[in-house]
XYZ file of C-alpha atoms in Angstrom:
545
model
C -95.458 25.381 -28.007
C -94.705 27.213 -24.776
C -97.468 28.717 -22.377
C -95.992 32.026 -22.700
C -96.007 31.808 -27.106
C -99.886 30.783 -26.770
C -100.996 33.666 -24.391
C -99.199 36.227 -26.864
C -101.237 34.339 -30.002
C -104.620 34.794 -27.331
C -103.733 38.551 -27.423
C -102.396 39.328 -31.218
C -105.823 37.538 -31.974
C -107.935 39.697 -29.378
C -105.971 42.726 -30.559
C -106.345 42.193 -34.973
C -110.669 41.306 -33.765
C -110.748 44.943 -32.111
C -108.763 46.172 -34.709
C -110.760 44.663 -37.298
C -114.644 44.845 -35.802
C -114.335 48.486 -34.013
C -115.892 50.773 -35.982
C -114.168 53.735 -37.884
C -117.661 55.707 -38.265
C -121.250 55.610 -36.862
C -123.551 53.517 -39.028
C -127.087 53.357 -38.309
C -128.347 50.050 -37.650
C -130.433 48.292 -40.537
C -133.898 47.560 -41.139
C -135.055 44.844 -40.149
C -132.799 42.620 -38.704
C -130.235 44.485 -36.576
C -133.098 47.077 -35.586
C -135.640 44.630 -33.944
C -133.173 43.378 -31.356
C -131.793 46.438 -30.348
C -135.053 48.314 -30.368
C -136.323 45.500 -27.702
C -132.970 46.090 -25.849
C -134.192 49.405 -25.418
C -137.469 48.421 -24.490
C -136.345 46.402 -21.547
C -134.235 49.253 -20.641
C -137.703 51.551 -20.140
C -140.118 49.217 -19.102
C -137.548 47.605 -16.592
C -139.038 44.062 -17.432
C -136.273 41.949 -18.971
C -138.119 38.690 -19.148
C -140.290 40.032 -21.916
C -139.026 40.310 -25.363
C -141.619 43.930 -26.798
C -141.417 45.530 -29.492
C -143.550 48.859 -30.249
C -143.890 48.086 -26.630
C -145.978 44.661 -27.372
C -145.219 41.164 -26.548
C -142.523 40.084 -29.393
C -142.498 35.894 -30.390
C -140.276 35.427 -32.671
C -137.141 35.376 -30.465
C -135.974 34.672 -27.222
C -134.366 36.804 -25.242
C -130.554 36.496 -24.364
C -128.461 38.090 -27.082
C -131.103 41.363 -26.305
C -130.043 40.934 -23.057
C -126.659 41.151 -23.967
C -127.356 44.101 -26.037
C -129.672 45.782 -22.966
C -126.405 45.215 -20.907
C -124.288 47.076 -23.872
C -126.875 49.625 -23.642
C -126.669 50.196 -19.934
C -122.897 50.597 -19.881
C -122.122 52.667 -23.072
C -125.561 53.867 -23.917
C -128.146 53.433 -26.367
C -126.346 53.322 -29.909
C -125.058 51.720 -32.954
C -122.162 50.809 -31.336
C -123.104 49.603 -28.156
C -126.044 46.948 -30.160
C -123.190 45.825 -32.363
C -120.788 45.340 -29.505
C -121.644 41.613 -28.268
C -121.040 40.536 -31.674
C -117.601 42.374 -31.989
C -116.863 40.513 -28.778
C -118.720 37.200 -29.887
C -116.106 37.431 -33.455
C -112.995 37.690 -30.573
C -113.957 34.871 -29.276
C -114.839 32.861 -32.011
C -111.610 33.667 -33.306
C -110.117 32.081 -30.261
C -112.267 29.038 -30.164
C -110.926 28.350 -33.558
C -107.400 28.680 -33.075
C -107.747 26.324 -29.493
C -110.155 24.062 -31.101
C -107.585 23.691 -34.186
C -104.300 23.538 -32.135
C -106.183 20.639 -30.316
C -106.876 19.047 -33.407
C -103.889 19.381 -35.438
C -101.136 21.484 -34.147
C -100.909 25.764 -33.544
C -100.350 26.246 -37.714
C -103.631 24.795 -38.435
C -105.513 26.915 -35.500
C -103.871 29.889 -37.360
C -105.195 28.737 -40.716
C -108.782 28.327 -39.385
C -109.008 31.810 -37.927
C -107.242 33.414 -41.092
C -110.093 30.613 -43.503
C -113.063 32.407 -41.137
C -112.118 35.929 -41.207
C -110.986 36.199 -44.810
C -114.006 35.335 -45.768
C -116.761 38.116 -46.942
C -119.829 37.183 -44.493
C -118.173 35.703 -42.167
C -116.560 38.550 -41.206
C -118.764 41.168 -42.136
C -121.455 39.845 -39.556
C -119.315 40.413 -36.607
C -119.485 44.065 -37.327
C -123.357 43.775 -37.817
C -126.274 43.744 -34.531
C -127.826 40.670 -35.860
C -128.521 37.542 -33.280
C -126.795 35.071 -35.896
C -122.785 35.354 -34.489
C -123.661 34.796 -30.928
C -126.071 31.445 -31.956
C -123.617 30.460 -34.495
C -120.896 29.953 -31.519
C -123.446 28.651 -29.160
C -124.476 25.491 -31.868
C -120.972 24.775 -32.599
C -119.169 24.435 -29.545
C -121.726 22.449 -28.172
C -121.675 20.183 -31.136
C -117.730 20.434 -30.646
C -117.735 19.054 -26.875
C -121.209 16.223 -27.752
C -118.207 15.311 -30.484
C -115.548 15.390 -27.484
C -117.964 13.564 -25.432
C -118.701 10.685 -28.074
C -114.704 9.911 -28.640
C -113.908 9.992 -25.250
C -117.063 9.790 -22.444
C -116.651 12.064 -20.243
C -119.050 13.908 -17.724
C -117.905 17.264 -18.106
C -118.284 16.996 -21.981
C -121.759 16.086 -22.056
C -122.668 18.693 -19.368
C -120.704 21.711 -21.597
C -122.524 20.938 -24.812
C -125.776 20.617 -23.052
C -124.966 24.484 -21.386
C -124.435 25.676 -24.361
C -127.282 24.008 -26.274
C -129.578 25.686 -23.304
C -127.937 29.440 -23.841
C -128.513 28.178 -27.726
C -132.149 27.900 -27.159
C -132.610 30.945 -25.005
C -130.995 32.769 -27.812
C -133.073 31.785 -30.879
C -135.454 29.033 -29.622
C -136.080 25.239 -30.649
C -134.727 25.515 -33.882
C -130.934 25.123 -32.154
C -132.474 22.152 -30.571
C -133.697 20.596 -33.918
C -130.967 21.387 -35.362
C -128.323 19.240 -32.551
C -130.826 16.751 -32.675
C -130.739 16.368 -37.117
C -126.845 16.441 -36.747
C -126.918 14.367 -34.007
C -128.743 11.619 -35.360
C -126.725 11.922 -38.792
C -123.688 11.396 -36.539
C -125.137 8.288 -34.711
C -125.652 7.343 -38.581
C -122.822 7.757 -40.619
C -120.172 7.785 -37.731
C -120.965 5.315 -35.559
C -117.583 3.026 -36.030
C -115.967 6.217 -34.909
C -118.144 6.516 -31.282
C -117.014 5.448 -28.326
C -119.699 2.945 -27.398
C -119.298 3.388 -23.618
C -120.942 6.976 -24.697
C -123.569 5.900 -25.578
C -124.735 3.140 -23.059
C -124.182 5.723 -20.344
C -127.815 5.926 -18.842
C -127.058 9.068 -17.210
C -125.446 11.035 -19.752
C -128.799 11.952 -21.296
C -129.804 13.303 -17.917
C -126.046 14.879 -18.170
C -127.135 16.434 -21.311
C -130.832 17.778 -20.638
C -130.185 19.180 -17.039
C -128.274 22.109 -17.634
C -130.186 22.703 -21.450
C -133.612 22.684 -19.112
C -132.430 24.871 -16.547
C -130.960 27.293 -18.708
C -134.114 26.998 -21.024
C -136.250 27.747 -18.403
C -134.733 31.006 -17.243
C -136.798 32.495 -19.985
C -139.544 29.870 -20.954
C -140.195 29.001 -17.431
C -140.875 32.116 -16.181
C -142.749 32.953 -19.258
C -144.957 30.272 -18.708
C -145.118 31.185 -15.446
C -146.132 34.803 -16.230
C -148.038 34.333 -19.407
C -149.617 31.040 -19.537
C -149.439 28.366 -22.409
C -150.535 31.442 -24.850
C -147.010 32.634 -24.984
C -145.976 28.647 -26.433
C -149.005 29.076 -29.287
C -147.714 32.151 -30.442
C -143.792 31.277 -30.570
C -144.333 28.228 -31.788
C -147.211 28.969 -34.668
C -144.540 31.882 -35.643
C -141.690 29.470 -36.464
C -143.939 27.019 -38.350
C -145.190 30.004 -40.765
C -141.259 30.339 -41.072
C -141.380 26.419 -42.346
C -143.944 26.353 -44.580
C -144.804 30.053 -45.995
C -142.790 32.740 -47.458
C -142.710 35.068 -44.203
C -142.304 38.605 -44.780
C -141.615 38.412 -48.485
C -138.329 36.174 -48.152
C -139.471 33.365 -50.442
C -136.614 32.610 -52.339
C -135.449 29.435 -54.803
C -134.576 26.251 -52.744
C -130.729 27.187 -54.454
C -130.256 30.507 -52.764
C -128.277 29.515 -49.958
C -126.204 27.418 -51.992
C -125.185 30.924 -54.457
C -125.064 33.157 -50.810
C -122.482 30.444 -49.320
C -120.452 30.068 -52.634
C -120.027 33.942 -53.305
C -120.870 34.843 -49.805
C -117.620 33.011 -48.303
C -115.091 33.431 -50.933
C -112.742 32.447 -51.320
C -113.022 29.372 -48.535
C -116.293 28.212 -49.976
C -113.905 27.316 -53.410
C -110.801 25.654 -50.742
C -113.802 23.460 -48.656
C -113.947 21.433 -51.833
C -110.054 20.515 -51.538
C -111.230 19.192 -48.014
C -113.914 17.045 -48.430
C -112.324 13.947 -49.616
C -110.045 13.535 -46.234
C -106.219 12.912 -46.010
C -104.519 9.628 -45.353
C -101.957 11.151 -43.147
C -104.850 12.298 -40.517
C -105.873 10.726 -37.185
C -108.875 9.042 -36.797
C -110.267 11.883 -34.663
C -109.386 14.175 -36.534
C -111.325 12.051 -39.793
C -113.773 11.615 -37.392
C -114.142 15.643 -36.809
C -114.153 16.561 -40.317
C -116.786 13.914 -41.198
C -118.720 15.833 -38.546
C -118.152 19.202 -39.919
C -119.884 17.490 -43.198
C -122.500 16.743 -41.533
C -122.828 20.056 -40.156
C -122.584 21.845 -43.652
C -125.004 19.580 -45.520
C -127.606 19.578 -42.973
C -127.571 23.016 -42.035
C -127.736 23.869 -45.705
C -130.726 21.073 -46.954
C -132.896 22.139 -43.903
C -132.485 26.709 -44.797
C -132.874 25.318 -48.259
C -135.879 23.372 -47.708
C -137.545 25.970 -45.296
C -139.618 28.551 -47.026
C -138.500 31.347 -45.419
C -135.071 32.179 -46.954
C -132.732 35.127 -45.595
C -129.304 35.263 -46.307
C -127.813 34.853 -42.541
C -129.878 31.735 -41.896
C -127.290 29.783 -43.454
C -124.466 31.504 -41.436
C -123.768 28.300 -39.179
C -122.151 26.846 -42.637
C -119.542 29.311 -41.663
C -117.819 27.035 -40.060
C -117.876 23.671 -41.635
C -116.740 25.604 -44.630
C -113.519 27.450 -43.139
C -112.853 24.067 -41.192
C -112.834 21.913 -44.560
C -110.976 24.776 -46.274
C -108.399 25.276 -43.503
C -107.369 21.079 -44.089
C -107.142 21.670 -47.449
C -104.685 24.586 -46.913
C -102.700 22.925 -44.132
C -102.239 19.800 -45.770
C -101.021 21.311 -48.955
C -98.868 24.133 -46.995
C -97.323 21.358 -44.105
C -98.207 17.675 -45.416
C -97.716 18.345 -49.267
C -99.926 16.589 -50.305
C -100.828 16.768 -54.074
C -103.681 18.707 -55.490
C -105.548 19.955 -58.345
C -104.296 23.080 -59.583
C -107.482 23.396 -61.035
C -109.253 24.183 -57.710
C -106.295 27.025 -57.036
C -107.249 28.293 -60.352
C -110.398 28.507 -59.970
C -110.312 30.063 -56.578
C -107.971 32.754 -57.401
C -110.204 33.339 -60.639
C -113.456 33.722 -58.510
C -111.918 36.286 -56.536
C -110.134 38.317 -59.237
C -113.682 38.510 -60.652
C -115.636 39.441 -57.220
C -112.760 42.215 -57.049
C -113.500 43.664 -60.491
C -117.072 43.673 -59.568
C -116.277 45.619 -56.364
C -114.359 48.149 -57.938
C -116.892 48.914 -60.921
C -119.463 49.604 -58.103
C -118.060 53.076 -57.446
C -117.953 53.712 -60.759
C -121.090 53.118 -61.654
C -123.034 54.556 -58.344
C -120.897 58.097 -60.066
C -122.858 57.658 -63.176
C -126.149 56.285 -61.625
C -127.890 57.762 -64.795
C -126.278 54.592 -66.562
C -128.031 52.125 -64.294
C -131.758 54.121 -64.137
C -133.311 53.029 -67.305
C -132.718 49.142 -66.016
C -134.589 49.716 -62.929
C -137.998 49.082 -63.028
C -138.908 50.112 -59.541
C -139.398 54.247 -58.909
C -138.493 54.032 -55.577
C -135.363 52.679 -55.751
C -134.716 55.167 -58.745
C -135.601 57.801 -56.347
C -133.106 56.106 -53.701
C -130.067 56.889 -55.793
C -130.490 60.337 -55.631
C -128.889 59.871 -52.310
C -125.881 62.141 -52.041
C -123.555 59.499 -50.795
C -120.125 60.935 -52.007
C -118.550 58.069 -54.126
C -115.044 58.233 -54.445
C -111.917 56.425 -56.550
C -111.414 55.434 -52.194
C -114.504 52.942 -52.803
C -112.835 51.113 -55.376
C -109.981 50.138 -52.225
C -111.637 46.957 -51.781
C -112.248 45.704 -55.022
C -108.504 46.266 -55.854
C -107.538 44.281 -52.324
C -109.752 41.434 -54.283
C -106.865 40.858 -56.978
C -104.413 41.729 -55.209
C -105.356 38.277 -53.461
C -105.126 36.541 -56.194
C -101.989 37.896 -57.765
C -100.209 37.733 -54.273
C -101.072 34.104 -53.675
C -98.892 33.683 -57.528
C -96.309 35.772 -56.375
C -95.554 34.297 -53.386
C -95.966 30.596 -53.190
C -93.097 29.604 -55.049
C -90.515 32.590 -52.722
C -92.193 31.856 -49.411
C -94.064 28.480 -49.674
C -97.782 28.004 -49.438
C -98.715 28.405 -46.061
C -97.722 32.385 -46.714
C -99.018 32.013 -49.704
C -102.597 31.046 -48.439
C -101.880 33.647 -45.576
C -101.205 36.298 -47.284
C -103.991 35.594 -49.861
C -106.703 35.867 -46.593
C -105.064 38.458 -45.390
C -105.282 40.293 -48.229
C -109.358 39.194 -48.910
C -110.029 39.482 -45.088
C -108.932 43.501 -45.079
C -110.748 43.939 -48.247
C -114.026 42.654 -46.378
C -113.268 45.094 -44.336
C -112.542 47.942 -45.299
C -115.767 47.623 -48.264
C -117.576 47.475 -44.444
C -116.285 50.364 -43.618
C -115.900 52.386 -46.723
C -119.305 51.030 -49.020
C -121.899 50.039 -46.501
C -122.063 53.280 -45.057
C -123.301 54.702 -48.342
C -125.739 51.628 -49.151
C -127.060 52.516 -45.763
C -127.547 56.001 -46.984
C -128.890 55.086 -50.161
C -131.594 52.872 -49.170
C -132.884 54.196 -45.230
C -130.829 57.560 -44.405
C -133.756 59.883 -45.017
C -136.236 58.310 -43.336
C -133.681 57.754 -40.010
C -132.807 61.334 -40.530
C -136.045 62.019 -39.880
C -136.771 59.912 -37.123
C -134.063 61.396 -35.439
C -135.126 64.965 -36.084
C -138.151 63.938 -33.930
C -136.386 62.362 -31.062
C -137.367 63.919 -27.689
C -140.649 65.380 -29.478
C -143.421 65.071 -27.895
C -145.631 63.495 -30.942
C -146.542 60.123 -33.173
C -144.306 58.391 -35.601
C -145.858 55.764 -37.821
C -145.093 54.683 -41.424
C -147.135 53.327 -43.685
C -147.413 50.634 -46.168
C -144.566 49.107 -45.606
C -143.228 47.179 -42.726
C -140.090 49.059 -39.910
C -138.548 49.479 -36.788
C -136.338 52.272 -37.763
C -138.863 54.880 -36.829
C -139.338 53.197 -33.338
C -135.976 53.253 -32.634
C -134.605 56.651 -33.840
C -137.300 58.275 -33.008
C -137.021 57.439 -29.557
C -140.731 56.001 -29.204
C -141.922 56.157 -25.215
C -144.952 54.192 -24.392
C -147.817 55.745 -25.354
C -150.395 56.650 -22.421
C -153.282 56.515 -25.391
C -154.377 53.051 -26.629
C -155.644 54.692 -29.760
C -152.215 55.449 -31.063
C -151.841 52.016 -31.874
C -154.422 51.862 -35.002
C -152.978 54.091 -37.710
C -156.630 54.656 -38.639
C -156.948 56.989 -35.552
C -153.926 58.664 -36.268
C -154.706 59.571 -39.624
C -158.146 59.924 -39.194
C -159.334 60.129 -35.241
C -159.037 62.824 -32.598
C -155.464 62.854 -32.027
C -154.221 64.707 -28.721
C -150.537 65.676 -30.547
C -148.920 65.898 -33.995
C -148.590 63.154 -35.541
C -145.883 62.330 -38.324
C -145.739 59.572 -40.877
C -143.306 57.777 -43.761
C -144.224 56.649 -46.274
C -142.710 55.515 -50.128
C -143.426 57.878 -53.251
C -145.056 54.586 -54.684
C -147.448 55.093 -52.447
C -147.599 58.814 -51.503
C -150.194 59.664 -53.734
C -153.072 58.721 -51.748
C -151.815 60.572 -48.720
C -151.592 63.561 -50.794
C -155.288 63.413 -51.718
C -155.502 63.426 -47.575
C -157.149 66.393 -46.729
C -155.863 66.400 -43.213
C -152.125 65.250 -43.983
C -149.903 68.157 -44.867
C -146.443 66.847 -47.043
C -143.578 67.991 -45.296
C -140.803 66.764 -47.922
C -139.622 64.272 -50.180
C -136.299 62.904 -50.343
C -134.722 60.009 -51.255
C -137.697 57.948 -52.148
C -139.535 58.802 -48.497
C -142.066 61.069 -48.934
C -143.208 62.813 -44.791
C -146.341 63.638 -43.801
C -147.372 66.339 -40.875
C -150.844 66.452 -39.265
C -151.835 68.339 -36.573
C -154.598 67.703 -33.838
C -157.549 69.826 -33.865
């Protein structure tokens, strides 16, 4: 392939990732996890300290600080917004996109690159999170190329190889802390175990390449943790590091889940690749040994990644996002040797696959029509406030059910057209087909979730932004009201205990949120005044004096 046909396949990818990741509409960013960041983007932005990670304008320790930095930077060019904090990850999914197609074409040849990018982004999560302000995208890149160039480095020892992966590992580390290093180091040693015949021993007795390896990871590391240390003392260490061991061994913030979770969130979560991986796994005798070699690693990758999120006790659904890309990789061979090597397979596993995603489709589809007759679904809800959430106006439409269709018209366009075109436009046009569904049920059903479950508490927030007053919530844990609200630091101390606010000499009005499950002890409140209930949010007023 000439220069000039891979620059043009450089830009067509950079061109479908904006056309794919910009956003058609304004969605607010979730509670918790794309709030957090972006509220201490903002907070770096006021306080003008951007070695501290705040939040509520307090010392935050559960992450480092570099993809809020790239966020703060986002913020500083375009402007505090939902699009600006989701913007390093629209840009993170352009790149990944191109990492996969080079890192392919290296591997195999151009066709397979273009499988692996099609594998990733028809995929449901996959995709979906570069559209999202979450930390995982950027990290997720950062893990896996340098795994990819510690894997270049061990088949062929080379300086430069073992200084990339150890940059990356460093930005890795700045970006969600010593879990990326525990995490190279698991993989790492199950590499030295179950691939050792395939390592270059020369790698390996290299004295200096661990020096290689740890200089640029410790002087990227220490752009944050040295100067923290610096600034803070060891107490900064005690607090990071007690944080991610509750992570390991207690349910943090509710997210105890069974150790199977991320096993169901991957299978459904990456459809219909996470079906495909399984046509990969056994290996094809027509491959190199490097390229064996590579997809030995990227099992590796996908078990480890998926025994340690299922062992931890902490369970959220994007902590088993680095799977990503073992599974498109393993689903990609499967494709390309069926589509270019023909090699023989179980129909079975086609089946099956295109039956999955007929079925996720049909799913998709009834979920308009049953959010338009939400009186069906109320006496199966136990909960009042999320009874109280679906009286949400969110304008569901026959539009909604776009998506779902898109779903099975995967499946029946993969039948169609793998006996007129072949299967590599078969599996194409399959992806294609389950990649614009993913997005366009981003665009056209998040939106109302979002309004469903937080858009009258952020309309609220908002309504106070620039007001010169408190905004707390109670009973239940936020950052919306931080971060829509506006919050400046606060000149009295006091405004930190809500005790005060509710109860204490308070120099300004002060508003709070709170759920009607618990809004019935603020309405006994004799100095609380109820503004309004909607949506399952029930505001308070109370006025100094």
């Amino acid at each position: 392939m000439s220069f000039k046909n891979s620059i043009w396949i450089y830009l067509l990818i950079a061109l479908g990732g904006l056309l794919l990741f910009l956003p058609v509409q304004t969605v607010h960013l979730f509670d918790w996890d794309e709030i957090n960041f972006a509220e201490a983007a903002r907070e770096m932005i006021l306080t003008g300290d951007y070695l501290t990670v705040r939040i509520d304008f307090q010392q935050f320790w559960e992450k480092p600080p570099f993809f809020i930095w790239l966020q703060a930077l986002s913020f500083s060019l375009f402007g505090v917004g939902e699009v600006a904090a989701r913007l390093p990850n629209l840009l993170c999914g352009i790149i990944t996109m191109m990492v996969l197609y080079d890192i392919g074409k290296t591997l195999y040849n151009k066709n397979f690159g273009i499988l692996w990018v099609f594998a990733y982004i028809g995929s449901i999560l996959p995709q979906f999170y570069f559209m999202t302000g979450i930390i995982d995208p950027v990290y997720n890149l950062l893990i896996f190329l340098s795994l990819y160039f510690l894997f270049k480095y061990l088949r062929e020892p080379k300086n430069s190889s073992i200084a990339i992966a150890g940059c990356f590992a460093g930005f890795a580390v700045i970006t969600k802390g010593p879990v990326a290093l525990f995490l190279l180091g698991l993989i790492f040693l199950f590499i030295l175990l179950f691939l050792w015949r395939s390592i270059d021993r020369k790698a390996l007795k290299k004295g200096t390449s661990i020096v290689i390896f740890l200089g640029p990871l410790l002087l990227i590391s220490s752009l944050f943790y040295g100067a923290e240390f610096i600034k803070h003392g060891p107490g900064f260490f005690n607090e990071f590091l007690d944080y991610h061991l509750r992570l390991l061994q207690t349910s943090e913030a509710g997210h105890g889940q069974p150790f199977y979770y991320h096993f169901v969130v991957l299978l459904i979560g990456c459809l219909p690749t996470s079906l495909l991986l399984f046509g990969g796994l056994s290996g094809f005798s027509e491959d190199t040994e490097g390229q064996h070699t590579f997809r030995k690693l990227m099992i590796i990758m996908l078990l480890v990644v998926l025994l340690v999120f299922s062992i931890v006790t902490t369970k959220i659904i994007h902590y088993s996002s680095l799977c990503y890309f073992p599974i498109s990789y393993l689903a990609a061979c499967f494709m390309y040797h069926v589509a270019y090597k023909k090699v023989k397979f179980r129909r079975g596993l086609i089946a099956l696959t295109l039956g999955s995603t007929m079925i996720v489709g049909v799913l998709i589809m009834m979920l308009p029509l049953l959010m338009r007759n939400v009186e069906l679904l109320i006496p199966y809800i136990a909960d009042p406030f999320a009874v109280a959430n679906l009286d949400a106006e969110a304008g569901w439409s026959n539009m909604d059910m776009i998506p779902g269709c898109l779903f099975v018209l995967a499946s029946l366009a993969y039948l169609w057209s793998y006996k007129k075109y072949g299967y590599q436009w078969a599996f194409i046009i399959m992806l294609s087909c389950t990649g614009l569904a993913t997005n366009l049920m981003v665009k056209l059903i998040v939106p109302k979730i979002e309004l469903i479950t937080q858009g009258a508490a952020i309309e609220f927030y908002k309504s106070l932004r620039g007001k010169d007053c408190y905004v707390e919530v109670l009973d239940f844990k936020s950052y919306a009201h931080l971060f829509y609200s506006g919050k400046q630091q606060q000149a009295n101390e006091n405004s930190r205990s809500k005790d005060w606010l509710l109860e204490g000499n308070i120099d300004k009005p002060a508003y709070f949120v709170c759920k009607n499950i618990h809004a019935g002890k603020y309405r006994k409140h004799p100095q609380l005044k109820e503004l309004y209930e909607k949506n399952g949010f029930v505001f308070f007023e109370r006025l100094p004096g």
